[in-house]
Coordinates of C-alpha atoms in Angstrom, one line a residue:
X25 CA 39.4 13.5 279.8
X26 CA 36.7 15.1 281.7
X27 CA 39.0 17.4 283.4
X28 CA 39.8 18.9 280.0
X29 CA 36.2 19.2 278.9
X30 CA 35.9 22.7 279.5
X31 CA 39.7 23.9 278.4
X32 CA 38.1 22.5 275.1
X33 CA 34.9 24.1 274.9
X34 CA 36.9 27.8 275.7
X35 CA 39.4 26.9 272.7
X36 CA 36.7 26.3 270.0
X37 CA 36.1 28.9 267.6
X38 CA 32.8 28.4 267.2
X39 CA 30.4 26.0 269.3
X40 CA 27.2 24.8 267.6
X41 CA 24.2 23.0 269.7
X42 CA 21.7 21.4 268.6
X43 CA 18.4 21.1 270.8
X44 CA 16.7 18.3 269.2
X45 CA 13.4 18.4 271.4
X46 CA 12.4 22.1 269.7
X47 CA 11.1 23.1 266.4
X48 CA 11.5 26.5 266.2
X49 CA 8.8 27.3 263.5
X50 CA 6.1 25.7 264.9
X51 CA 6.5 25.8 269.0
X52 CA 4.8 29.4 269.9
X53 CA 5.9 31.1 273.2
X54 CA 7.7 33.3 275.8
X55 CA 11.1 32.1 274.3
X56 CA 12.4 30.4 271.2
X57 CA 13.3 27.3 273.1
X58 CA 9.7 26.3 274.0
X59 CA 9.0 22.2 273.0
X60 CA 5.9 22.0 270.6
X61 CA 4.0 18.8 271.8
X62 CA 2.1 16.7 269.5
X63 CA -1.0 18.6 270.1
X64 CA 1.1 21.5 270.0
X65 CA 0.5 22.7 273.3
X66 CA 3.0 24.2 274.9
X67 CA 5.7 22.8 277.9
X68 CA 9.4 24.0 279.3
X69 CA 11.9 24.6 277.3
X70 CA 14.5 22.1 276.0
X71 CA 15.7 19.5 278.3
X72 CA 19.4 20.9 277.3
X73 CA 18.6 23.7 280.1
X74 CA 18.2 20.9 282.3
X75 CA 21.9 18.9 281.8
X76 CA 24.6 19.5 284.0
X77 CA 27.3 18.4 281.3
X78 CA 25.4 21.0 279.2
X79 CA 26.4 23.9 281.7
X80 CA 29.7 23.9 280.8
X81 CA 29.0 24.2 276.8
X82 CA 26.9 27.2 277.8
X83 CA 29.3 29.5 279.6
X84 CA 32.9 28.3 278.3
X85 CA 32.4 28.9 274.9
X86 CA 33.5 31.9 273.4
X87 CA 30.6 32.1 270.4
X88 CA 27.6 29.4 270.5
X89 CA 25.0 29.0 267.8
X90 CA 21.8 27.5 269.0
X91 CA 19.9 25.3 266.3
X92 CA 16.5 23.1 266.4
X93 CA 15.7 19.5 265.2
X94 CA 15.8 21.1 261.4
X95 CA 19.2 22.3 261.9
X96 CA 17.2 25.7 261.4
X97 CA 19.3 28.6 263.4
X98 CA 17.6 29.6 266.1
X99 CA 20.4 32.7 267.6
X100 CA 23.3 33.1 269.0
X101 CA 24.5 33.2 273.0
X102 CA 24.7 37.1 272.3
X103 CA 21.1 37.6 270.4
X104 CA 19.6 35.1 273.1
X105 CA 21.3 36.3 276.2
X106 CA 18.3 37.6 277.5
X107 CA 16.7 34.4 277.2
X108 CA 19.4 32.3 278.4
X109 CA 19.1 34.5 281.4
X110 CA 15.6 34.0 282.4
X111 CA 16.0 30.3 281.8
X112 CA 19.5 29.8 283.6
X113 CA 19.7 32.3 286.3
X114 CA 23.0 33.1 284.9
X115 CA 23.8 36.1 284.2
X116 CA 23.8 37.8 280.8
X117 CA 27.7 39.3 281.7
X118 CA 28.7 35.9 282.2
X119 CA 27.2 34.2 279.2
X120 CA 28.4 36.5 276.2
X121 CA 31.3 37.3 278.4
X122 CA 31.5 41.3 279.1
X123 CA 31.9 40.0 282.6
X124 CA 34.9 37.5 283.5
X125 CA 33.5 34.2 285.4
X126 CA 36.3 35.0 287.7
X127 CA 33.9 37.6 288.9
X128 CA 31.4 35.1 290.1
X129 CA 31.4 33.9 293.7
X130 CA 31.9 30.2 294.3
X131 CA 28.2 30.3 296.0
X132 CA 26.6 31.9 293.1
X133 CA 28.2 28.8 290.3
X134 CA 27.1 26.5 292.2
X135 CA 23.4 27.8 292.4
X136 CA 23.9 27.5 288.7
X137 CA 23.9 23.5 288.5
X138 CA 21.1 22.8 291.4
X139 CA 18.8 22.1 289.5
X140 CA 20.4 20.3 286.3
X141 CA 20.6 16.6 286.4
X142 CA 23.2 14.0 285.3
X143 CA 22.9 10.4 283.9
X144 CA 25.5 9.4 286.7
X145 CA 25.0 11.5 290.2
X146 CA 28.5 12.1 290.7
X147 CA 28.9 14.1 287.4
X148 CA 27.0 16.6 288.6
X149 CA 30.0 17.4 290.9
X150 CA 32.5 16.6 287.7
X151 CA 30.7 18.6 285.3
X152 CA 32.1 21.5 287.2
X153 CA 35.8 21.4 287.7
X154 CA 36.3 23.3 284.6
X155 CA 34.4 25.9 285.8
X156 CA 35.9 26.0 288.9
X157 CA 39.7 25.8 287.5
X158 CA 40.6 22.6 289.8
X159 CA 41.9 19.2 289.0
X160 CA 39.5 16.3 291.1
X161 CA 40.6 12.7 290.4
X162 CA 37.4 11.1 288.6
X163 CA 36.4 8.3 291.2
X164 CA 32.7 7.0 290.0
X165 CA 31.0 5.0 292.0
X166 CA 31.5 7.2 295.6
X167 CA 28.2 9.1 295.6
X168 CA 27.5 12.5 295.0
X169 CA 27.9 13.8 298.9
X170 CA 31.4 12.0 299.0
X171 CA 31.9 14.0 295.3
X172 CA 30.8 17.0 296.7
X173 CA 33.2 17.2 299.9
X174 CA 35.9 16.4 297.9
X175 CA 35.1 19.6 295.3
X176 CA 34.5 21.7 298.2
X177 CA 37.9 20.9 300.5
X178 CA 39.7 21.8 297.0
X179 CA 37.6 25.1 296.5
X180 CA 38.8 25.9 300.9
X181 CA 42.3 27.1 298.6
X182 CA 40.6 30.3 297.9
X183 CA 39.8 33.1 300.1
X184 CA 36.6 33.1 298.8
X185 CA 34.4 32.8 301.7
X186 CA 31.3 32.5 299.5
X187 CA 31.5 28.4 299.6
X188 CA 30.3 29.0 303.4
X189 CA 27.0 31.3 302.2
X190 CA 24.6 27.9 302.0
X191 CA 21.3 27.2 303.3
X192 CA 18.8 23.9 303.6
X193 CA 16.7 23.7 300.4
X194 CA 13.5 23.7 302.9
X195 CA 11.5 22.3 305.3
X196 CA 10.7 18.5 303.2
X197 CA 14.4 18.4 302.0
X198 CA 16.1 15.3 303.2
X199 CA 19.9 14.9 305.0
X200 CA 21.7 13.0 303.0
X201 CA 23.2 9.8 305.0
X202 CA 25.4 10.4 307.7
X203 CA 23.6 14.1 308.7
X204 CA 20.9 14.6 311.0
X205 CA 18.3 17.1 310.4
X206 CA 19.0 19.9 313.1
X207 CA 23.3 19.6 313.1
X208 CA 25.5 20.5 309.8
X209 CA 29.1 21.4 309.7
X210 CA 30.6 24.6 308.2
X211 CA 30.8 23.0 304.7
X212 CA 27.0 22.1 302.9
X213 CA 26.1 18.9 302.8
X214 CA 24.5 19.3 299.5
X215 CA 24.9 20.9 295.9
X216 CA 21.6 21.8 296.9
X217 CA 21.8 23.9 300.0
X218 CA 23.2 27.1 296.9
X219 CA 20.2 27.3 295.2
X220 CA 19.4 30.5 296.9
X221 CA 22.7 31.6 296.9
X222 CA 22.6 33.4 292.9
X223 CA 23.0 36.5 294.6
X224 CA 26.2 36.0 296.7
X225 CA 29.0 38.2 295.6
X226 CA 32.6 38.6 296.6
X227 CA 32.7 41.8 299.4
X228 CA 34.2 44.8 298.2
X229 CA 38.4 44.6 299.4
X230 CA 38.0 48.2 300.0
X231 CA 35.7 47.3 303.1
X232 CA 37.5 45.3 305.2
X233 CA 41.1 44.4 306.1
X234 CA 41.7 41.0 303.8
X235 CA 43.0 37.8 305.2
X236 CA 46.0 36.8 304.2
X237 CA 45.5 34.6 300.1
X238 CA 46.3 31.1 301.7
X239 CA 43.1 30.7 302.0
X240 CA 41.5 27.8 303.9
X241 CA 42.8 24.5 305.2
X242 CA 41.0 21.2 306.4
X243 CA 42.8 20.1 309.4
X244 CA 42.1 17.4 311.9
X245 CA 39.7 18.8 313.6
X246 CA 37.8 21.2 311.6
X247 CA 38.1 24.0 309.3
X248 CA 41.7 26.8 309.8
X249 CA 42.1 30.1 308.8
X250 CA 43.8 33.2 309.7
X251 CA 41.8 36.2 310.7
X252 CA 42.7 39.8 311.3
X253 CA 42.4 41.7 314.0
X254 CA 41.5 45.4 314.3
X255 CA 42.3 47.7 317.2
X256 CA 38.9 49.3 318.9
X257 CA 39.5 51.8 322.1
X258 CA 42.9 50.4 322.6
X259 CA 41.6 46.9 322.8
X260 CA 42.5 44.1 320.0
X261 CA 39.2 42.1 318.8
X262 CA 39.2 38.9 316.9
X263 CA 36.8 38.8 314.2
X264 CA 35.1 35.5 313.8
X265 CA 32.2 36.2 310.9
X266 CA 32.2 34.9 307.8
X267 CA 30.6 37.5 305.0
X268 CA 29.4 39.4 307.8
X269 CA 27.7 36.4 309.7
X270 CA 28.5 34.8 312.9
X271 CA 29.3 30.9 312.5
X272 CA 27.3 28.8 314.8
X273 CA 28.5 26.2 316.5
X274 CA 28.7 23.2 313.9
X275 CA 29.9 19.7 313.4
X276 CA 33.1 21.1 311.8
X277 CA 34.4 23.2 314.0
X278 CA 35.8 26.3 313.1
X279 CA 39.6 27.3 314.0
X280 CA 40.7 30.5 313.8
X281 CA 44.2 32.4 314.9
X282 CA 44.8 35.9 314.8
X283 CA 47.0 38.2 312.2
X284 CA 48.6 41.4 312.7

């Protein structure tokens, strides 16, 4: 099933893929995965970087050889990495695996797939439940945004507060039904709204007093989570900042109640 996809790629002992688009002794350029035209000019690299199914074959297998239309070997994840990198905006750590994924915000794995496309738009949600370690009931036919609230109310179960570090793609980027242009709620109304969010990272638990590991809930009317408080000239403050950012007031409210 497609849930399993990824458990299957991280088992395999050896994962081989085979770009058919590049010929790897006669396309000339920055990397080896540049397509030789028929007038051998040069254009991007292999529409493989460009799949979101293809994502998953990239960062969950343990050892990947890359081959061309000749079944000619072209390198492997490790000898490549610093290809890979440039072309996926993933980092090298992550893709030869010095560095666990685990590491890797929820903000920054979803800038990951922005840009890839899918056959059916709702894979491009189920392409990454593997990735994400969560079970999502395969539904086709209810639309990418209806695909993409569902992933994100299962990824509110972490206390990573990274799924909340979004912003609009830009100026000519259009709502998707249902949202108007100048109100959004707390949760991004598109896949989209992470592509400048690579960066994020998870803040250092040595600088802050952590919330509590239940994470987030989706309640009736908006968003709840506990918060801590800290005491500051014998008064108690409630901190309502997410990553260090006030929340604005949003279409999703935002609940909050205090821990001591």
């Amino acid at each position: 099933s497609l849930n399993s996809m990824y458990k299957w790629y991280s088992q395999a002992s050896e994962c081989l893929i085979y770009l058919s688009d590049v010929n790897h002794t006669v396309a000339k350029g920055p990397t080896p995965f540049v397509v030789a035209a028929a007038d051998e000019s040069e254009v991007p690299e292999s529409q493989w970087f460009t799949r979101g199914w293809t994502l998953q074959e990239l960062l969950a297998s343990k050892t990947a050889r890359f081959y061309d239309v000749n079944w000619d070997e072209i390198g492997t994840k490790e000898t490549l990495a610093p290809d890979l990198q440039r072309i996926t905006h993933i980092e090298a750590g992550y893709l030869d695996h010095r560095k666990s994924l685990q590491l890797a915000s929820i903000a920054t794995k979803l800038s990951w797939v922005c840009d890839r496309i899918t056959t059916r738009p709702e894979d491009k949600v189920y392409s990454l439940v593997g990735l994400f370690d969560v079970y999502l009931p395969i539904q086709y036919g209810e639309g990418l945004m209806k695909a993409f609230r569902r992933l994100q109310l299962e990824l509110l179960t972490t206390p990573d507060e990274s799924i909340f570090a979004w912003t609009l793609p830009g100026p000519s980027w259009e709502p998707p039904p249902g949202y108007d242009s100048d109100e959004y709620g707390l949760l991004a109304p598109s896949i989209e709204c992470f592509g400048k969010s690579g960066s994020v990272t998870h803040v250092n638990k040595a600088d802050y007093r952590p919330r509590s590991a239940a994470g987030y809930s989706m309640v009736q009317t908006g968003v709840m989570f506990p918060v801590p408080t800290i005491e500051f000239e014998k008064k108690v403050w409630n901190w309502y900042t997410i990553s260090g950012l006030f929340v604005p007031p949003a279409t999703i409210p935002l609940l909050a109640y205090a821990e001591r």
